[in-house]
Coordinates of C-alpha atoms in Angstrom, one line a residue:
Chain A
X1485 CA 321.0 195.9 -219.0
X1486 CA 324.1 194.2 -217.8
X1487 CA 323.5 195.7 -213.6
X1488 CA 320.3 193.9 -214.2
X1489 CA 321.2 190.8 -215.2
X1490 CA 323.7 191.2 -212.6
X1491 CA 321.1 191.7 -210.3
X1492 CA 318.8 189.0 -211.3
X1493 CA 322.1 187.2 -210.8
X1494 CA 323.3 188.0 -207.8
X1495 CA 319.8 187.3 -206.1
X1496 CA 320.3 183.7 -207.0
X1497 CA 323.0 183.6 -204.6
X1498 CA 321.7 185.7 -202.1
X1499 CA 321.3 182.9 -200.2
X1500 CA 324.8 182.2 -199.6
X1501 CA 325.5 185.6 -198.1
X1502 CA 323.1 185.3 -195.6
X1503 CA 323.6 182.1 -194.3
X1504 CA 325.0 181.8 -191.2
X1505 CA 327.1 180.0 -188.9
X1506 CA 324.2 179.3 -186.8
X1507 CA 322.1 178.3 -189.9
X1508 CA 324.8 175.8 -190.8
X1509 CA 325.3 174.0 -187.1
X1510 CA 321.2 174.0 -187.2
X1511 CA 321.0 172.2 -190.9
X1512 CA 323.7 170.0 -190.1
X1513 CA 321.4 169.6 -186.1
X1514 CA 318.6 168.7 -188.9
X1515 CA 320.2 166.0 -191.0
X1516 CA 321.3 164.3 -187.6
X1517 CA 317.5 163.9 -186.7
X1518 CA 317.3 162.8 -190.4
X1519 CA 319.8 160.6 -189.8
X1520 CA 318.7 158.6 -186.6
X1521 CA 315.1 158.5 -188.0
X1522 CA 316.2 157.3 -191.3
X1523 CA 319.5 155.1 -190.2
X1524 CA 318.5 154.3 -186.9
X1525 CA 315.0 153.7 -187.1
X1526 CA 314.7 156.0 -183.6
X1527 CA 311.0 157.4 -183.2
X1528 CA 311.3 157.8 -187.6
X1529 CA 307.4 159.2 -188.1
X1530 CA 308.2 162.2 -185.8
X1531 CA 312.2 162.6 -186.4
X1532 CA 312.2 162.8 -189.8
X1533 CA 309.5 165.8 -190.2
X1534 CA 311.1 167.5 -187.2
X1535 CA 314.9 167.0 -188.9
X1536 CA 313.3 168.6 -192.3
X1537 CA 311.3 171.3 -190.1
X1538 CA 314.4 172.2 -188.9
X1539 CA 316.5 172.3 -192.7
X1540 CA 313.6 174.1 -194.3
X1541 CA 313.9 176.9 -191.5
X1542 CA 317.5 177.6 -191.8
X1543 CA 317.4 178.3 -195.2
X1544 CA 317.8 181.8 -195.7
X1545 CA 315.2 184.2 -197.4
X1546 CA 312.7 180.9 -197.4
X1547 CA 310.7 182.7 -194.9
X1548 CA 309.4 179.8 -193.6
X1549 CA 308.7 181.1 -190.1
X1550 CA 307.8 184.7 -191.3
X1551 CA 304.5 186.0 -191.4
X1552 CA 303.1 184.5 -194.1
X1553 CA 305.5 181.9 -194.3
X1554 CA 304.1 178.0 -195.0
X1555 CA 305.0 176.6 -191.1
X1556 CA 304.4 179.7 -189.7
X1557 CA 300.3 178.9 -190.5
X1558 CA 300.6 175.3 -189.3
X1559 CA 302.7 176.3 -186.1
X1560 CA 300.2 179.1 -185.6
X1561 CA 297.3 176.9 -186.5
X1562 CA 298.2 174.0 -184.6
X1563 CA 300.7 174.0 -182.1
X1564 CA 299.7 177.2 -180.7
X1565 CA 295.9 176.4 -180.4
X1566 CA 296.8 172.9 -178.8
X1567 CA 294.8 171.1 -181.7
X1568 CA 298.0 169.3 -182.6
X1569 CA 298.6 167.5 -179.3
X1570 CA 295.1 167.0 -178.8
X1571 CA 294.2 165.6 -182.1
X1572 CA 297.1 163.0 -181.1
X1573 CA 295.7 162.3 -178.4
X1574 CA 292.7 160.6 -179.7
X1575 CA 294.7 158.4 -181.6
X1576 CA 296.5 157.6 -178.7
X1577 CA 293.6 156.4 -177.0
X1578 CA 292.2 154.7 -180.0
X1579 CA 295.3 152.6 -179.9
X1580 CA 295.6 152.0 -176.4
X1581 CA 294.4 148.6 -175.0
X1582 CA 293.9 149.5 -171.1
X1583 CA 292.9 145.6 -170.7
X1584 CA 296.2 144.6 -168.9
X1585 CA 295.9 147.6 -166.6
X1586 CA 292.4 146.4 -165.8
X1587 CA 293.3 143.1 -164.9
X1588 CA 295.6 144.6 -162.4
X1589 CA 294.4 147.8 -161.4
X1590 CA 296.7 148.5 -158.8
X1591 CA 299.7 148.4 -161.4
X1592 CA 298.3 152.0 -161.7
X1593 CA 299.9 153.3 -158.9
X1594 CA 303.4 152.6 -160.6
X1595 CA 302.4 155.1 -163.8
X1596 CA 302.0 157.4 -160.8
X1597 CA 305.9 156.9 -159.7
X1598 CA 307.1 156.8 -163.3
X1599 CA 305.6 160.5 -163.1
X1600 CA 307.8 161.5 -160.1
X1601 CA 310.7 162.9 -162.3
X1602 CA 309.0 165.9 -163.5
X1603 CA 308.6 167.2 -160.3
X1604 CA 312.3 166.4 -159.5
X1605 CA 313.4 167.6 -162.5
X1606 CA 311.4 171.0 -162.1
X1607 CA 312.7 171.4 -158.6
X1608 CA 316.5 170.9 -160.2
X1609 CA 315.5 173.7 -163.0
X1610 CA 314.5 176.2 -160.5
X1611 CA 317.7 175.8 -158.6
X1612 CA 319.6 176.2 -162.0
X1613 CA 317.6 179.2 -162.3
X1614 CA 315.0 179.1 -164.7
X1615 CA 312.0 180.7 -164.1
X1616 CA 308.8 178.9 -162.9
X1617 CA 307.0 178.8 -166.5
X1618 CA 310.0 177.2 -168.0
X1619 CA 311.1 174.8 -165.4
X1620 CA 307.6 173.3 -165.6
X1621 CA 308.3 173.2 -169.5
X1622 CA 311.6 171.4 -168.4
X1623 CA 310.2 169.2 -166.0
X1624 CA 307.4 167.8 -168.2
X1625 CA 309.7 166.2 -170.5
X1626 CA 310.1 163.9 -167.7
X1627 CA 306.1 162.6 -168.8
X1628 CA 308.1 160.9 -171.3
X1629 CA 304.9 162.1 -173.8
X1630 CA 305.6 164.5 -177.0
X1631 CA 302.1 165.4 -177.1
X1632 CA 301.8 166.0 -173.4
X1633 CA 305.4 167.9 -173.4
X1634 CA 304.1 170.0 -176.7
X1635 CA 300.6 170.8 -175.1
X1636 CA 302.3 172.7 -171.8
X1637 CA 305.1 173.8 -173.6
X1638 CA 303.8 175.7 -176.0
X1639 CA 301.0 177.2 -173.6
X1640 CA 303.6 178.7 -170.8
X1641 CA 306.9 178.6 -172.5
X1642 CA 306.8 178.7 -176.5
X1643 CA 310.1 179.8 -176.7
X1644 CA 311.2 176.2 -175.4
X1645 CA 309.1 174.3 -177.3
X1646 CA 311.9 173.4 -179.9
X1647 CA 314.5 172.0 -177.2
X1648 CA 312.0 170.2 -175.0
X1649 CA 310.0 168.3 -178.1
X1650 CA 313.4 167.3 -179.5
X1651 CA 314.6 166.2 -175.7
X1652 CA 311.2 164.3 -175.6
X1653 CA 311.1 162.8 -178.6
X1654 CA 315.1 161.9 -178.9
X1655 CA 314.8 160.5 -174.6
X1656 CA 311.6 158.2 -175.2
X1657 CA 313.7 156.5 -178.6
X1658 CA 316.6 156.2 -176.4
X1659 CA 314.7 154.7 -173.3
X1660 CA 315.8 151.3 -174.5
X1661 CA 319.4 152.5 -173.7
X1662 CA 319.0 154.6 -170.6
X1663 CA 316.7 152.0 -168.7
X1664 CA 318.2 148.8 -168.4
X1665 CA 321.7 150.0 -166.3
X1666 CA 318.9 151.7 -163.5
X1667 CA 317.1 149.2 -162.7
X1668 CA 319.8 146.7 -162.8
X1669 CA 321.4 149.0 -159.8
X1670 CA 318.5 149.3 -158.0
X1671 CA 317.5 145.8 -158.1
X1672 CA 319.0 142.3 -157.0
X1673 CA 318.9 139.2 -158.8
X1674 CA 316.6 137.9 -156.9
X1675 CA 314.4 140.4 -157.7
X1676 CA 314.5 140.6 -161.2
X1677 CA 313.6 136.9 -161.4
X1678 CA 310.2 136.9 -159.5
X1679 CA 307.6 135.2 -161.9
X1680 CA 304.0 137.4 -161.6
X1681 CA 301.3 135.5 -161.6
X1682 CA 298.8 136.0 -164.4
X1683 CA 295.1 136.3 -163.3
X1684 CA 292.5 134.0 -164.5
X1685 CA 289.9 136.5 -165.0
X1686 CA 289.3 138.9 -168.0
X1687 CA 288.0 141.6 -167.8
X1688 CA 284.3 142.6 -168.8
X1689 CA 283.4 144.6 -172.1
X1690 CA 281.2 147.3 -169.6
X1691 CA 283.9 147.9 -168.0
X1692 CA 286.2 149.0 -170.5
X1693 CA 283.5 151.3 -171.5
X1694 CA 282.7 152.8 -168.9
X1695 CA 286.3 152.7 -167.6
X1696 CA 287.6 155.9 -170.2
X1697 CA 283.5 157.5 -169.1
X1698 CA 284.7 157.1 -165.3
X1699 CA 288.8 158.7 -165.5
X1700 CA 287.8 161.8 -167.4
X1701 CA 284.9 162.5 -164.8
X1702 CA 287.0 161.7 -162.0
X1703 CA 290.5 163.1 -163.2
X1704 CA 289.0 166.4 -165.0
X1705 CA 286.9 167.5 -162.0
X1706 CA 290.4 166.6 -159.8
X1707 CA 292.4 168.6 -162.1
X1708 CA 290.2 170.4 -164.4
X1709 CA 293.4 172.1 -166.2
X1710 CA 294.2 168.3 -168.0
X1711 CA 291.3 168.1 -169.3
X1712 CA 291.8 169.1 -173.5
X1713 CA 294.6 166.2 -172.8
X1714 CA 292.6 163.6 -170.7
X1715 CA 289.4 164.1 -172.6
X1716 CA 290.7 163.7 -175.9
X1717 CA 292.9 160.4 -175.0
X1718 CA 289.7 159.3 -173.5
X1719 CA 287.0 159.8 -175.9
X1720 CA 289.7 158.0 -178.5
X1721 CA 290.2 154.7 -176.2
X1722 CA 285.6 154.8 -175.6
X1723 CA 285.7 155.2 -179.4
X1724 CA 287.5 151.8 -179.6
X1725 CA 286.0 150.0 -176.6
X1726 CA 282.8 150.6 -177.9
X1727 CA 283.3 149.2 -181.3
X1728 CA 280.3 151.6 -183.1
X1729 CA 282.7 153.6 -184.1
X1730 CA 284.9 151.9 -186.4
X1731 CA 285.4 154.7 -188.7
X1732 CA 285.9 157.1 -186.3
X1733 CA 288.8 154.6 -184.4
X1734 CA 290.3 153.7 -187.8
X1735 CA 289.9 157.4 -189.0
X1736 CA 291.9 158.5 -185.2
X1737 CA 294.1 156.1 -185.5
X1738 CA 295.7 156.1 -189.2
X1739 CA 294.6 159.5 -191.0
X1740 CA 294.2 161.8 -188.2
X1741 CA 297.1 160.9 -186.6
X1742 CA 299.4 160.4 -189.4
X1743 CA 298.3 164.2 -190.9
X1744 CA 299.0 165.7 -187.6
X1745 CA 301.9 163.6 -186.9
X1746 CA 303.5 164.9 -189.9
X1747 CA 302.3 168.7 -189.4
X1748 CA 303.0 168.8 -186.0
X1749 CA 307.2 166.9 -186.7
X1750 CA 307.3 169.9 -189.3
X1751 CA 306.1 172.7 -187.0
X1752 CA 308.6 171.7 -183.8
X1753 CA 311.1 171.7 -186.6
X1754 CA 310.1 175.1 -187.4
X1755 CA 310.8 176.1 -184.0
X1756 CA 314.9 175.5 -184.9
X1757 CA 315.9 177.9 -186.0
X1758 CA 319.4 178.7 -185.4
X1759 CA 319.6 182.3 -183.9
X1760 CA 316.5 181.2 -181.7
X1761 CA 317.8 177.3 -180.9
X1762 CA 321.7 177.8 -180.3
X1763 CA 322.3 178.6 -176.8
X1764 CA 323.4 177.5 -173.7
X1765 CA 319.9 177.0 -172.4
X1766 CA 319.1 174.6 -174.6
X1767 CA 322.1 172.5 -173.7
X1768 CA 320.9 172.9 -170.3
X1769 CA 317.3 171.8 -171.2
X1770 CA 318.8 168.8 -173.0
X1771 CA 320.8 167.6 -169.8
X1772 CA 317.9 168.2 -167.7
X1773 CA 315.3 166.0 -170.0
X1774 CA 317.9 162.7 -169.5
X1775 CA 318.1 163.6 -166.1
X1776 CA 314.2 163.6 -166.0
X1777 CA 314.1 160.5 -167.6
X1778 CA 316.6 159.1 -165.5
X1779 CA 314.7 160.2 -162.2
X1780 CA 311.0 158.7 -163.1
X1781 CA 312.9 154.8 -163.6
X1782 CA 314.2 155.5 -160.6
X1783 CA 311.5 156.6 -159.2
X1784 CA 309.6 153.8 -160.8
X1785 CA 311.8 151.0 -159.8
X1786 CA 312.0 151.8 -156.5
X1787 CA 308.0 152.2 -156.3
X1788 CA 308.0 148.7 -158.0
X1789 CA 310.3 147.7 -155.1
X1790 CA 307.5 149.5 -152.2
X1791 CA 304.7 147.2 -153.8
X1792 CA 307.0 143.7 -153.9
X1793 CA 307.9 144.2 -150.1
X1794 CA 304.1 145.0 -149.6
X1795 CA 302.8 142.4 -151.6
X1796 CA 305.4 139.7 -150.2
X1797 CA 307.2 139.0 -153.4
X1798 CA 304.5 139.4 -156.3
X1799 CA 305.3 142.1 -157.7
X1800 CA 308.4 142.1 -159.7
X1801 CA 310.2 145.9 -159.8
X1802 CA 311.2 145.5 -162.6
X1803 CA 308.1 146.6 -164.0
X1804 CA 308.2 150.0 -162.3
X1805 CA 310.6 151.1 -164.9
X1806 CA 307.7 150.7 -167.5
X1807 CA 305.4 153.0 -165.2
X1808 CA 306.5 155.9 -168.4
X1809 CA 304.6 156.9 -170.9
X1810 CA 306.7 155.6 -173.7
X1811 CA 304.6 152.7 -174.8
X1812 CA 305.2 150.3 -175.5
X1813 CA 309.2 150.6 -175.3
X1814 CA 309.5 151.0 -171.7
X1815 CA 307.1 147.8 -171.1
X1816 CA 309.6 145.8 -174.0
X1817 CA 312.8 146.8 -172.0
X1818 CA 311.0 145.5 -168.5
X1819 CA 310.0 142.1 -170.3
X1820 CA 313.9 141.7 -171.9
X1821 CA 315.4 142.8 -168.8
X1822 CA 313.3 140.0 -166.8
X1823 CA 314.4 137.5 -169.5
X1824 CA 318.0 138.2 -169.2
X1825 CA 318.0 136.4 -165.6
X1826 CA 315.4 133.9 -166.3
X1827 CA 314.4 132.7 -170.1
X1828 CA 310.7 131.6 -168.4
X1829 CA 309.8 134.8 -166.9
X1830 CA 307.3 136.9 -168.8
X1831 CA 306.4 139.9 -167.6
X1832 CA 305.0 141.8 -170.7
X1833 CA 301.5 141.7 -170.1
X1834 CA 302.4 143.4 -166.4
X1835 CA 304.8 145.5 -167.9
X1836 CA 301.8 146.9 -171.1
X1837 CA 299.8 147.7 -168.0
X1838 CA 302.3 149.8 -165.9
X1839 CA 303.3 150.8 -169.2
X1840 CA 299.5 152.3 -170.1
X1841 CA 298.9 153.3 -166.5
X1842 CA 302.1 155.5 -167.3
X1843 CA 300.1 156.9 -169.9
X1844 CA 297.8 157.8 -167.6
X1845 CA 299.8 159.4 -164.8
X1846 CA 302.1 161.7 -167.4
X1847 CA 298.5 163.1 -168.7
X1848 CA 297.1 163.4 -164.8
X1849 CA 301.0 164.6 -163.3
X1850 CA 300.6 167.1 -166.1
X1851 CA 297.0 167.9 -165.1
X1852 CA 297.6 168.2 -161.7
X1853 CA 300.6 170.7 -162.1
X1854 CA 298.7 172.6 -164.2
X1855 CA 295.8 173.3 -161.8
X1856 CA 298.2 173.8 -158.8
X1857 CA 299.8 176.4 -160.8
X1858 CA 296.5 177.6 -161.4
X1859 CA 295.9 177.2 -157.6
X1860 CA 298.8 179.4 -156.7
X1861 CA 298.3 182.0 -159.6
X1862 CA 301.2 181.1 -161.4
X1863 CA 298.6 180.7 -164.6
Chain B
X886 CA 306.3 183.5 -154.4
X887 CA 309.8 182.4 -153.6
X888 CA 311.5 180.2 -156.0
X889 CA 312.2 177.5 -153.3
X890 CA 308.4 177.7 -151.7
X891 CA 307.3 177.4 -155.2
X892 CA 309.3 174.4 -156.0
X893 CA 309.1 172.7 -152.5
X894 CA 304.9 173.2 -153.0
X895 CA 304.8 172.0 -156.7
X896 CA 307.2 168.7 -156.0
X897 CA 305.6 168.0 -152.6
X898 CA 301.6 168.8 -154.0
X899 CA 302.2 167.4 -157.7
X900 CA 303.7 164.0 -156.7
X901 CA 301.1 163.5 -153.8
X902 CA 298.3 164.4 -156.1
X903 CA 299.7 162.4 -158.6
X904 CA 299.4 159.6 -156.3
X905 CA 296.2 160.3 -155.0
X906 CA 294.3 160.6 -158.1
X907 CA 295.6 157.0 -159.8
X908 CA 294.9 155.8 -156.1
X909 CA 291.3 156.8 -156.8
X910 CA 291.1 155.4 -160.4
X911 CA 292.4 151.7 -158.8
X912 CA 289.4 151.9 -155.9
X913 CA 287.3 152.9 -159.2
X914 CA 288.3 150.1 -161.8
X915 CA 288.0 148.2 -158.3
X916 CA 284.1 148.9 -157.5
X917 CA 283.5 148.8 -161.7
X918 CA 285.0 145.0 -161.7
X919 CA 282.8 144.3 -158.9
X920 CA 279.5 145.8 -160.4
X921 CA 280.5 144.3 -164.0
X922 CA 282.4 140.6 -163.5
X923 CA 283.7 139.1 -166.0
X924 CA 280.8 136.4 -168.0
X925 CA 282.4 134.4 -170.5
X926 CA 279.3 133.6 -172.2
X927 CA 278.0 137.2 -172.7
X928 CA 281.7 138.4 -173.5
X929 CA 282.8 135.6 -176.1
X930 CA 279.3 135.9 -177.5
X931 CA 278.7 132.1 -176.8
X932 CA 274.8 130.7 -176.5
X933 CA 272.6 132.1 -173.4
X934 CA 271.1 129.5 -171.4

């Protein structure tokens, strides 16, 4: 009687035996994401279920992960199918106004530069010694784009998929921070303060229907391995353009993306657990997402600086630093940094589109390394 | 493949067709903006002559 109460007992605290040193750096890992989403406010709908992923899957005997186990079905379900990032996608797109981009089509080209980083940073992996498959994982946190980093991740390198959605995630909060110093050394004064002009004509409501039609024709047949991504960030932004879909926008846009928003922060956090998160390549991975991030605004800037010799002043370069896909942070830090140097100077609207063609160009640089992998039989 | 042909191919080929393809989407939203101007009586939903 008393060995089983003893071991009825002594299963209550079970726990405490196994838990281990790793479980304990990852828990405390977890209530620093909790913290910066909570405290901070930094990217809070994705941090704080990715900070609790990560507590729930330390604990030991919770068999969160295991067979069976509670994330192990959503991860399974969601992250490894791709319906999680695509799902996003549409919401994306439902919340995306491409008007500014319109106006100004050849801002595009700058969410083209903003994209050059992942190819740096891949080339920087390889020499580092990762193998192809997860220096593309590394490199594609340079999209600045969870959902874009999550879909290729988890397709060619799952066992990455917890340090390069953290790096993603934690980079595109912080590109308020990393930006400004960049283009501030790549630019002069002068620069910075060149007024765009704002064109007088809008832009028809055809157009921004077919517009969405038009990029996933022309960018899915170009690079047909983008297309899950492209499609669904397209059919979300015809959804909204064509306004007979208002349930299905709203729907995309607030319950769809909020439910997978919160299954998907749960499953990356799932992906932390300590044995499988705590080592040295994941410091590595870390370094080389800033590094990524780093290399697309300078890329971007310096792009931005291309189009204002070419254009004779009119473009300011500022803006190239907004050519990421971390909308609409990027295209706030290119306004404030303009304003800094004159109070009069708004370069928002400039800045949205760069910012949205950004959004573009992560999806399409993503695309197109896909199907040049494909290309070269790497996939 | 070679790690450094592999890497030299993917940099070289993913930036250029990077570029390429938004290239194509401007000469696109271009020609679309030139089929369907701007009216602002059909778009603000204002009276047709």
């Amino acid at each position: 009687m008393i060995s089983v109460i003893g071991s009825g007992l002594g299963s209550l605290v079970a726990g405490f035996g196994l838990l281990t040193i790793k479980n304990v750096i990852m828990i405390a890992v977890g209530c620093a994401l909790l913290y910066l989403g909570i405290k901070k406010d930094y990217e809070p709908l994705l941090l704080v279920p990715i900070g609790f992923g990560a507590l729930l899957v330390n604990i030991p005997l919770g068999d969160m992960m295991a067979p069976g186990g509670l994330l192990r079905y959503f991860y399974d379900s969601g992250v490894l199918t791709e319906i999680f990032p695509c799902l996003i996608f549409v919401g994306i797109g439902a919340m995306t106004d491409f008007g500014p981009l319109l106006e100004n089509p050849k801002i595009l080209l700058l969410g083209a530069a903003g994209q050059f980083g992942i190819f740096l940073t891949l080339a920087l992996a390889l020499l580092l010694g990762f193998s192809k498959l997860d220096a593309v994982a590394v490199g594609v946190i340079g999209a600045c784009d969870g959902p874009t980093a999550i879909y290729v991740t988890s397709k060619y390198a799952p066992h990455l998929l917890g340090a390069v959605s953290v790096a993603a995630y934690s980079y595109m909060s912080l590109v308020p921070l990393i930006q400004p110093p960049i283009m501030r050394a790549l630019t002069t004064e002068k620069e910075r303060k060149i007024r765009m002009q704002y064109p007088h004509k809008s832009v028809s409501q055809t157009l921004k229907i077919i517009f969405p039609i038009g990029v996933t024709l022309i960018t899915c047949i170009i690079a047909p391995k983008g297309t899950p991504l492209m499609g669904m960030i397209m059919l979300g932004n015809l959804m909204r353009e064509s306004g007979v879909v208002s349930r299905l926008t709203k729907a995309s846009e607030n319950e769809i993306a909020n439910i997978v928003t919160l299954l998907l922060g749960l499953s990356i956090g799932a992906t932390m657990e300590g044995a499988a998160f705590l080592k040295p390549q994941t410091l590595i991975v870390l370094g080389l997402g800033l590094i990524a991030i780093c290399l697309d605004t300078v890329a971007g800037v310096l792009f931005g600086k291309l189009m204002c010799f070419l254009t004779k002043g009119k473009i300011n370069p500022l803006i190239g630093a907004a050519g990421i896909s971390a909308y609409p942070m990027a295209a706030r830090v290119a306004q404030m940094e303009g304003r800094k140097y004159d109070k009069h100077n708004f370069l928002l609207m400039h800045a949205m589109g760069a910012n949205t063609g950004g959004q573009i160009g992560s999806v399409i640089a993503a695309a197109v390394m896909l199907s040049v992998l494909k290309g070269m039989g790497i996939i | 493949m070679d790690n450094f042909t592999f890497g030299f191919t993917i940099t070289l080929v993913g930036m250029g067709g990077t570029l390429l393809t938004m290239w194509v989407l401007t000469l696109f939203v271009d020609v679309l903006k030139k089929f369907f101007p701007y009216r602002e009586n059909q778009e603000t939903g204002g009276e047709k002559s």
